[in-house]
mmCIF file with all atom_site columns, C-alpha atoms in Angstrom:
data_model
loop_
_atom_site.group_PDB
_atom_site.id
_atom_site.type_symbol
_atom_site.label_atom_id
_atom_site.label_alt_id
_atom_site.label_comp_id
_atom_site.label_asym_id
_atom_site.label_entity_id
_atom_site.label_seq_id
_atom_site.pdbx_PDB_ins_code
_atom_site.Cartn_x
_atom_site.Cartn_y
_atom_site.Cartn_z
_atom_site.occupancy
_atom_site.B_iso_or_equiv
_atom_site.pdbx_formal_charge
_atom_site.auth_seq_id
_atom_site.auth_comp_id
_atom_site.auth_asym_id
_atom_site.auth_atom_id
_atom_site.pdbx_PDB_model_num
ATOM 1   C CA . MET A 1 1   ? 12.884 41.032 52.559 1.00 0.00 ? 162 MET A CA 1
ATOM 2   C CA . GLY A 1 2   ? 15.319 39.957 48.912 1.00 0.00 ? 163 GLY A CA 1
ATOM 3   C CA . ILE A 1 3   ? 18.088 37.439 49.084 1.00 0.00 ? 164 ILE A CA 1
ATOM 4   C CA . ALA A 1 4   ? 20.475 37.221 46.391 1.00 0.00 ? 165 ALA A CA 1
ATOM 5   C CA . PRO A 1 5   ? 23.387 34.779 47.695 1.00 0.00 ? 166 PRO A CA 1
ATOM 6   C CA . PHE A 1 6   ? 25.494 34.433 44.832 1.00 0.00 ? 167 PHE A CA 1
ATOM 7   C CA . ALA A 1 7   ? 28.092 35.897 43.384 1.00 0.00 ? 168 ALA A CA 1
ATOM 8   C CA . ALA A 1 8   ? 30.344 35.366 40.405 1.00 0.00 ? 169 ALA A CA 1
ATOM 9   C CA . TYR A 1 9   ? 33.243 34.532 42.430 1.00 0.00 ? 170 TYR A CA 1
ATOM 10  C CA . THR A 1 10  ? 33.186 32.282 45.153 1.00 0.00 ? 171 THR A CA 1
ATOM 11  C CA . SER A 1 11  ? 35.326 34.122 47.498 1.00 0.00 ? 172 SER A CA 1
ATOM 12  C CA . LYS A 1 12  ? 32.735 37.249 46.641 1.00 0.00 ? 173 LYS A CA 1
ATOM 13  C CA . MET A 1 13  ? 30.292 34.682 48.111 1.00 0.00 ? 174 MET A CA 1
ATOM 14  C CA . TYR A 1 14  ? 28.632 33.169 52.327 1.00 0.00 ? 175 TYR A CA 1
ATOM 15  C CA . PRO A 1 15  ? 28.841 29.503 52.631 1.00 0.00 ? 176 PRO A CA 1
ATOM 16  C CA . LEU A 1 16  ? 25.847 28.613 51.925 1.00 0.00 ? 177 LEU A CA 1
ATOM 17  C CA . ASP A 1 17  ? 25.898 26.754 55.497 1.00 0.00 ? 178 ASP A CA 1
ATOM 18  C CA . LEU A 1 18  ? 25.721 30.440 56.807 1.00 0.00 ? 179 LEU A CA 1
ATOM 19  C CA . MET A 1 19  ? 23.324 31.941 54.918 1.00 0.00 ? 180 MET A CA 1
ATOM 20  C CA . GLN A 1 20  ? 21.289 29.072 55.632 1.00 0.00 ? 181 GLN A CA 1
ATOM 21  C CA . LYS A 1 21  ? 21.771 30.240 59.192 1.00 0.00 ? 182 LYS A CA 1
ATOM 22  C CA . VAL A 1 22  ? 20.586 33.541 58.465 1.00 0.00 ? 183 VAL A CA 1
ATOM 23  C CA . ILE A 1 23  ? 18.071 32.248 56.406 1.00 0.00 ? 184 ILE A CA 1
ATOM 24  C CA . ALA A 1 24  ? 16.655 30.148 59.875 1.00 0.00 ? 185 ALA A CA 1
ATOM 25  C CA . SER A 1 25  ? 16.721 32.722 62.624 1.00 0.00 ? 186 SER A CA 1
ATOM 26  C CA . LEU A 1 26  ? 14.798 35.294 59.424 1.00 0.00 ? 187 LEU A CA 1
ATOM 27  C CA . ASP A 1 27  ? 12.475 32.415 58.714 1.00 0.00 ? 188 ASP A CA 1
ATOM 28  C CA . GLN A 1 28  ? 12.056 31.666 62.915 1.00 0.00 ? 189 GLN A CA 1
ATOM 29  C CA . GLU A 1 29  ? 10.466 35.434 62.896 1.00 0.00 ? 190 GLU A CA 1
ATOM 30  C CA . GLN A 1 30  ? 7.907  34.547 61.407 1.00 0.00 ? 191 GLN A CA 1
ATOM 31  C CA . LYS A 1 31  ? 8.108  38.468 60.657 1.00 0.00 ? 192 LYS A CA 1
ATOM 32  C CA . PHE A 1 32  ? 9.318  38.399 56.810 1.00 0.00 ? 193 PHE A CA 1
ATOM 33  C CA . ASN A 1 33  ? 8.807  36.889 53.361 1.00 0.00 ? 194 ASN A CA 1
ATOM 34  C CA . ILE A 1 34  ? 11.619 36.718 51.551 1.00 0.00 ? 195 ILE A CA 1
ATOM 35  C CA . PHE A 1 35  ? 12.323 35.614 48.273 1.00 0.00 ? 196 PHE A CA 1
ATOM 36  C CA . LEU A 1 36  ? 16.010 34.544 46.924 1.00 0.00 ? 197 LEU A CA 1
ATOM 37  C CA . PHE A 1 37  ? 17.325 35.531 43.907 1.00 0.00 ? 198 PHE A CA 1
ATOM 38  C CA . GLY A 1 38  ? 19.964 34.345 41.228 1.00 0.00 ? 199 GLY A CA 1
ATOM 39  C CA . GLY A 1 39  ? 20.422 32.423 38.122 1.00 0.00 ? 200 GLY A CA 1
ATOM 40  C CA . GLY A 1 40  ? 21.349 29.467 36.178 1.00 0.00 ? 201 GLY A CA 1
ATOM 41  C CA . THR A 1 41  ? 20.436 25.910 36.410 1.00 0.00 ? 202 THR A CA 1
ATOM 42  C CA . ASN A 1 42  ? 22.542 25.014 39.442 1.00 0.00 ? 203 ASN A CA 1
ATOM 43  C CA . GLU A 1 43  ? 21.848 28.026 41.510 1.00 0.00 ? 204 GLU A CA 1
ATOM 44  C CA . LYS A 1 44  ? 17.845 27.357 40.385 1.00 0.00 ? 205 LYS A CA 1
ATOM 45  C CA . GLU A 1 45  ? 17.624 23.824 41.913 1.00 0.00 ? 206 GLU A CA 1
ATOM 46  C CA . VAL A 1 46  ? 19.337 24.849 45.230 1.00 0.00 ? 207 VAL A CA 1
ATOM 47  C CA . LEU A 1 47  ? 17.981 27.668 46.158 1.00 0.00 ? 208 LEU A CA 1
ATOM 48  C CA . ALA A 1 48  ? 14.773 25.735 44.911 1.00 0.00 ? 209 ALA A CA 1
ATOM 49  C CA . ASN A 1 49  ? 15.806 23.843 47.716 1.00 0.00 ? 210 ASN A CA 1
ATOM 50  C CA . MET A 1 50  ? 16.477 26.115 49.988 1.00 0.00 ? 211 MET A CA 1
ATOM 51  C CA . ALA A 1 51  ? 13.169 27.056 50.086 1.00 0.00 ? 212 ALA A CA 1
ATOM 52  C CA . SER A 1 52  ? 11.576 23.963 50.363 1.00 0.00 ? 213 SER A CA 1
ATOM 53  C CA . GLN A 1 53  ? 12.634 24.161 53.776 1.00 0.00 ? 214 GLN A CA 1
ATOM 54  C CA . TYR A 1 54  ? 10.882 27.685 55.308 1.00 0.00 ? 215 TYR A CA 1
ATOM 55  C CA . SER A 1 55  ? 7.804  28.648 55.632 1.00 0.00 ? 216 SER A CA 1
ATOM 56  C CA . SER A 1 56  ? 8.280  32.421 54.591 1.00 0.00 ? 217 SER A CA 1
ATOM 57  C CA . VAL A 1 57  ? 11.328 31.846 52.279 1.00 0.00 ? 218 VAL A CA 1
ATOM 58  C CA . THR A 1 58  ? 10.741 31.606 47.697 1.00 0.00 ? 219 THR A CA 1
ATOM 59  C CA . SER A 1 59  ? 12.665 31.763 45.179 1.00 0.00 ? 220 SER A CA 1
ATOM 60  C CA . ILE A 1 60  ? 12.696 32.976 42.269 1.00 0.00 ? 221 ILE A CA 1
ATOM 61  C CA . VAL A 1 61  ? 15.115 31.904 40.815 1.00 0.00 ? 222 VAL A CA 1
ATOM 62  C CA . GLY A 1 62  ? 13.625 31.278 36.792 1.00 0.00 ? 223 GLY A CA 1
ATOM 63  C CA . LYS A 1 63  ? 10.056 32.301 37.599 1.00 0.00 ? 224 LYS A CA 1
ATOM 64  C CA . LEU A 1 64  ? 9.675  36.151 36.233 1.00 0.00 ? 225 LEU A CA 1
ATOM 65  C CA . THR A 1 65  ? 10.986 38.156 34.090 1.00 0.00 ? 226 THR A CA 1
ATOM 66  C CA . LEU A 1 66  ? 13.944 40.711 34.322 1.00 0.00 ? 227 LEU A CA 1
ATOM 67  C CA . THR A 1 67  ? 11.310 42.855 34.263 1.00 0.00 ? 228 THR A CA 1
ATOM 68  C CA . GLU A 1 68  ? 8.623  41.145 36.479 1.00 0.00 ? 229 GLU A CA 1
ATOM 69  C CA . GLU A 1 69  ? 11.816 40.980 39.119 1.00 0.00 ? 230 GLU A CA 1
ATOM 70  C CA . LEU A 1 70  ? 13.077 44.518 38.875 1.00 0.00 ? 231 LEU A CA 1
ATOM 71  C CA . GLU A 1 71  ? 8.991  45.601 39.788 1.00 0.00 ? 232 GLU A CA 1
ATOM 72  C CA . LEU A 1 72  ? 9.303  43.282 43.299 1.00 0.00 ? 233 LEU A CA 1
ATOM 73  C CA . ILE A 1 73  ? 12.936 44.047 44.018 1.00 0.00 ? 234 ILE A CA 1
ATOM 74  C CA . SER A 1 74  ? 11.277 47.992 43.709 1.00 0.00 ? 235 SER A CA 1
ATOM 75  C CA . ASN A 1 75  ? 8.808  46.406 46.839 1.00 0.00 ? 236 ASN A CA 1
ATOM 76  C CA . LEU A 1 76  ? 11.477 45.140 48.869 1.00 0.00 ? 237 LEU A CA 1
ATOM 77  C CA . ASP A 1 77  ? 11.876 47.501 53.050 1.00 0.00 ? 238 ASP A CA 1
ATOM 78  C CA . ILE A 1 78  ? 15.594 45.870 52.422 1.00 0.00 ? 239 ILE A CA 1
ATOM 79  C CA . MET A 1 79  ? 18.171 43.572 49.996 1.00 0.00 ? 240 MET A CA 1
ATOM 80  C CA . LEU A 1 80  ? 20.750 41.234 51.327 1.00 0.00 ? 241 LEU A CA 1
ATOM 81  C CA . SER A 1 81  ? 23.861 40.600 48.718 1.00 0.00 ? 242 SER A CA 1
ATOM 82  C CA . MET A 1 82  ? 26.715 40.329 48.246 1.00 0.00 ? 243 MET A CA 1
ATOM 83  C CA . ASP A 1 83  ? 29.100 42.413 45.624 1.00 0.00 ? 244 ASP A CA 1
ATOM 84  C CA . SER A 1 84  ? 26.522 41.672 42.953 1.00 0.00 ? 245 SER A CA 1
ATOM 85  C CA . GLY A 1 85  ? 24.427 43.431 41.020 1.00 0.00 ? 246 GLY A CA 1
ATOM 86  C CA . ASN A 1 86  ? 21.119 42.609 42.778 1.00 0.00 ? 247 ASN A CA 1
ATOM 87  C CA . GLY A 1 87  ? 22.569 44.847 45.558 1.00 0.00 ? 248 GLY A CA 1
ATOM 88  C CA . HIS A 1 88  ? 23.105 47.372 42.139 1.00 0.00 ? 249 HIS A CA 1
ATOM 89  C CA . LEU A 1 89  ? 19.778 47.272 41.537 1.00 0.00 ? 250 LEU A CA 1
ATOM 90  C CA . ALA A 1 90  ? 18.729 47.439 45.346 1.00 0.00 ? 251 ALA A CA 1
ATOM 91  C CA . ALA A 1 91  ? 20.290 50.470 45.373 1.00 0.00 ? 252 ALA A CA 1
ATOM 92  C CA . MET A 1 92  ? 19.073 52.105 42.279 1.00 0.00 ? 253 MET A CA 1
ATOM 93  C CA . TYR A 1 93  ? 15.276 51.443 43.721 1.00 0.00 ? 254 TYR A CA 1
ATOM 94  C CA . GLY A 1 94  ? 16.669 53.623 47.446 1.00 0.00 ? 255 GLY A CA 1
ATOM 95  C CA . LEU A 1 95  ? 16.521 49.848 49.068 1.00 0.00 ? 256 LEU A CA 1
ATOM 96  C CA . PRO A 1 96  ? 18.957 49.814 51.913 1.00 0.00 ? 257 PRO A CA 1
ATOM 97  C CA . VAL A 1 97  ? 21.213 47.801 50.717 1.00 0.00 ? 258 VAL A CA 1
ATOM 98  C CA . ILE A 1 98  ? 23.393 45.246 53.481 1.00 0.00 ? 259 ILE A CA 1
ATOM 99  C CA . THR A 1 99  ? 26.047 43.954 51.503 1.00 0.00 ? 260 THR A CA 1
ATOM 100 C CA . LEU A 1 100 ? 28.436 41.005 52.258 1.00 0.00 ? 261 LEU A CA 1
ATOM 101 C CA . TRP A 1 101 ? 32.100 41.373 51.274 1.00 0.00 ? 262 TRP A CA 1
ATOM 102 C CA . GLY A 1 102 ? 35.470 38.423 51.624 1.00 0.00 ? 263 GLY A CA 1
ATOM 103 C CA . VAL A 1 103 ? 38.668 39.470 49.101 1.00 0.00 ? 264 VAL A CA 1
ATOM 104 C CA . THR A 1 104 ? 37.087 42.319 48.041 1.00 0.00 ? 265 THR A CA 1
ATOM 105 C CA . HIS A 1 105 ? 36.241 45.790 50.393 1.00 0.00 ? 266 HIS A CA 1
ATOM 106 C CA . PRO A 1 106 ? 33.473 47.998 49.492 1.00 0.00 ? 267 PRO A CA 1
ATOM 107 C CA . PHE A 1 107 ? 36.237 51.295 48.859 1.00 0.00 ? 268 PHE A CA 1
ATOM 108 C CA . ALA A 1 108 ? 37.126 49.805 45.990 1.00 0.00 ? 269 ALA A CA 1
ATOM 109 C CA . GLY A 1 109 ? 34.670 51.540 44.646 1.00 0.00 ? 270 GLY A CA 1
ATOM 110 C CA . PHE A 1 110 ? 31.493 48.741 44.087 1.00 0.00 ? 271 PHE A CA 1
ATOM 111 C CA . ALA A 1 111 ? 29.886 49.666 47.395 1.00 0.00 ? 272 ALA A CA 1
ATOM 112 C CA . PRO A 1 112 ? 25.992 50.185 45.641 1.00 0.00 ? 273 PRO A CA 1
ATOM 113 C CA . PHE A 1 113 ? 25.106 53.602 45.357 1.00 0.00 ? 274 PHE A CA 1
ATOM 114 C CA . GLY A 1 114 ? 24.250 55.554 48.110 1.00 0.00 ? 275 GLY A CA 1
ATOM 115 C CA . GLN A 1 115 ? 24.167 52.896 51.343 1.00 0.00 ? 276 GLN A CA 1
ATOM 116 C CA . ALA A 1 116 ? 25.482 54.070 54.166 1.00 0.00 ? 277 ALA A CA 1
ATOM 117 C CA . GLU A 1 117 ? 29.163 52.228 54.860 1.00 0.00 ? 278 GLU A CA 1
ATOM 118 C CA . GLY A 1 118 ? 27.383 50.369 56.941 1.00 0.00 ? 279 GLY A CA 1
ATOM 119 C CA . ASN A 1 119 ? 25.347 48.345 55.227 1.00 0.00 ? 280 ASN A CA 1
ATOM 120 C CA . SER A 1 120 ? 28.771 46.967 53.889 1.00 0.00 ? 281 SER A CA 1
ATOM 121 C CA . ILE A 1 121 ? 29.626 43.962 56.687 1.00 0.00 ? 282 ILE A CA 1
ATOM 122 C CA . LEU A 1 122 ? 33.279 43.191 55.719 1.00 0.00 ? 283 LEU A CA 1
ATOM 123 C CA . SER A 1 123 ? 35.938 39.966 56.838 1.00 0.00 ? 284 SER A CA 1
ATOM 124 C CA . ASP A 1 124 ? 38.400 40.039 59.826 1.00 0.00 ? 285 ASP A CA 1
ATOM 125 C CA . ARG A 1 125 ? 40.712 42.228 58.297 1.00 0.00 ? 286 ARG A CA 1
ATOM 126 C CA . GLU A 1 126 ? 42.828 41.212 61.013 1.00 0.00 ? 287 GLU A CA 1
ATOM 127 C CA . GLN A 1 127 ? 42.609 37.032 60.039 1.00 0.00 ? 288 GLN A CA 1
ATOM 128 C CA . PHE A 1 128 ? 43.209 39.265 56.816 1.00 0.00 ? 289 PHE A CA 1
ATOM 129 C CA . PRO A 1 129 ? 44.986 41.724 55.991 1.00 0.00 ? 290 PRO A CA 1
ATOM 130 C CA . PHE A 1 130 ? 45.697 41.630 52.314 1.00 0.00 ? 291 PHE A CA 1
ATOM 131 C CA . ILE A 1 131 ? 42.344 42.125 51.732 1.00 0.00 ? 292 ILE A CA 1
ATOM 132 C CA . PRO A 1 132 ? 41.037 43.663 48.970 1.00 0.00 ? 293 PRO A CA 1
ATOM 133 C CA . THR A 1 133 ? 43.279 41.024 47.314 1.00 0.00 ? 294 THR A CA 1
ATOM 134 C CA . SER A 1 134 ? 42.184 42.393 43.934 1.00 0.00 ? 295 SER A CA 1
ATOM 135 C CA . ILE A 1 135 ? 39.892 44.548 42.191 1.00 0.00 ? 296 ILE A CA 1
ATOM 136 C CA . TYR A 1 136 ? 37.741 42.553 40.337 1.00 0.00 ? 297 TYR A CA 1
ATOM 137 C CA . ARG A 1 137 ? 37.577 39.192 42.369 1.00 0.00 ? 298 ARG A CA 1
ATOM 138 C CA . ASN A 1 138 ? 39.282 36.091 40.460 1.00 0.00 ? 299 ASN A CA 1
ATOM 139 C CA . LYS A 1 139 ? 42.779 36.875 42.708 1.00 0.00 ? 300 LYS A CA 1
ATOM 140 C CA . PHE A 1 140 ? 43.035 35.739 46.194 1.00 0.00 ? 301 PHE A CA 1
ATOM 141 C CA . PRO A 1 141 ? 46.031 33.512 47.891 1.00 0.00 ? 302 PRO A CA 1
ATOM 142 C CA . GLU A 1 142 ? 45.131 30.412 48.840 1.00 0.00 ? 303 GLU A CA 1
ATOM 143 C CA . CYS A 1 143 ? 45.090 30.754 52.638 1.00 0.00 ? 304 CYS A CA 1
ATOM 144 C CA . TYR A 1 144 ? 41.886 33.372 51.779 1.00 0.00 ? 305 TYR A CA 1
ATOM 145 C CA . GLU A 1 145 ? 38.779 30.833 50.225 1.00 0.00 ? 306 GLU A CA 1
ATOM 146 C CA . GLU A 1 146 ? 37.103 31.120 53.582 1.00 0.00 ? 307 GLU A CA 1
ATOM 147 C CA . VAL A 1 147 ? 37.317 34.842 54.446 1.00 0.00 ? 308 VAL A CA 1
ATOM 148 C CA . MET A 1 148 ? 33.759 34.666 54.433 1.00 0.00 ? 309 MET A CA 1
ATOM 149 C CA . ARG A 1 149 ? 33.398 32.428 57.758 1.00 0.00 ? 310 ARG A CA 1
ATOM 150 C CA . THR A 1 150 ? 34.331 35.143 59.520 1.00 0.00 ? 311 THR A CA 1
ATOM 151 C CA . ILE A 1 151 ? 31.182 36.785 58.572 1.00 0.00 ? 312 ILE A CA 1
ATOM 152 C CA . GLU A 1 152 ? 29.027 35.124 62.623 1.00 0.00 ? 313 GLU A CA 1
ATOM 153 C CA . PRO A 1 153 ? 25.206 34.790 60.675 1.00 0.00 ? 314 PRO A CA 1
ATOM 154 C CA . ASP A 1 154 ? 24.523 35.905 63.857 1.00 0.00 ? 315 ASP A CA 1
ATOM 155 C CA . THR A 1 155 ? 26.158 39.208 62.346 1.00 0.00 ? 316 THR A CA 1
ATOM 156 C CA . VAL A 1 156 ? 23.783 39.510 59.633 1.00 0.00 ? 317 VAL A CA 1
ATOM 157 C CA . VAL A 1 157 ? 20.442 39.198 61.068 1.00 0.00 ? 318 VAL A CA 1
ATOM 158 C CA . GLY A 1 158 ? 21.380 41.692 63.985 1.00 0.00 ? 319 GLY A CA 1
ATOM 159 C CA . LYS A 1 159 ? 21.934 44.269 60.847 1.00 0.00 ? 320 LYS A CA 1
ATOM 160 C CA . VAL A 1 160 ? 19.294 43.260 59.008 1.00 0.00 ? 321 VAL A CA 1
ATOM 161 C CA . PHE A 1 161 ? 17.065 44.041 62.287 1.00 0.00 ? 322 PHE A CA 1
ATOM 162 C CA . LYS A 1 162 ? 18.772 47.422 63.207 1.00 0.00 ? 323 LYS A CA 1
ATOM 163 C CA . ILE A 1 163 ? 18.019 49.134 59.477 1.00 0.00 ? 324 ILE A CA 1
ATOM 164 C CA . LEU A 1 164 ? 14.436 47.629 59.721 1.00 0.00 ? 325 LEU A CA 1
ATOM 165 C CA . ASP A 1 165 ? 14.069 49.024 63.214 1.00 0.00 ? 326 ASP A CA 1
ATOM 166 C CA . TYR A 1 166 ? 12.954 45.867 64.511 1.00 0.00 ? 327 TYR A CA 1
ATOM 167 C CA . SER A 1 167 ? 14.295 43.227 67.377 1.00 0.00 ? 328 SER A CA 1
ATOM 168 C CA . SER A 1 168 ? 12.596 39.646 68.342 1.00 0.00 ? 329 SER A CA 1
ATOM 169 C CA . THR A 1 169 ? 10.635 41.125 70.465 1.00 0.00 ? 330 THR A CA 1
ATOM 170 C CA . HIS A 1 170 ? 9.263  44.121 68.740 1.00 0.00 ? 331 HIS A CA 1
ATOM 171 C CA . HIS A 1 171 ? 5.316  42.639 67.269 1.00 0.00 ? 332 HIS A CA 1
ATOM 172 C CA . HIS A 1 172 ? 5.057  44.363 63.955 1.00 0.00 ? 333 HIS A CA 1
ATOM 173 C CA . ASN A 1 173 ? 0.980  44.433 62.379 1.00 0.00 ? 334 ASN A CA 1
ATOM 174 C CA . GLN A 1 174 ? 2.740  43.993 58.652 1.00 0.00 ? 335 GLN A CA 1
ATOM 175 C CA . SER A 1 175 ? 5.340  41.923 57.586 1.00 0.00 ? 336 SER A CA 1
ATOM 176 C CA . PRO A 1 176 ? 8.064  43.045 56.414 1.00 0.00 ? 337 PRO A CA 1
ATOM 177 C CA . LYS A 1 177 ? 9.333  41.848 52.340 1.00 0.00 ? 338 LYS A CA 1
#
């Protein structure tokens, strides 16, 4: 399984404390090999620290060439990403891609190619009715900084289990990636 927790704008990024809960839940199952995707010095340090806390999690930031990264993506079972590039790359390989949406919305035309509508997990539109606040993610009302906190970690983990047809009472012979 791939997880790409970063995005160009923080308004499109699932809070790292909540992502850590998602990763902890998935790691606890001991059925997944989880690879963290990202780039840049800050992301490398944050993801290396996050990965070091879990037995089934590996940060690949700065460890692979782009070609090797694409080869890894092509061999995943699923990708979890923000409204960002890694989700689009995984979709091009025909993988199921779960995307988390903050101040943007998949109906603006930026959902990963060929994905089921249910693979997009949206922030609470009742609490934040002006979503999408802009097409390019860089403009949003002041009170919208925490919009992605309305997506519960259990919702994300549940979507992973559903797409992989897995439940914590299930036992697979092979670990999904």
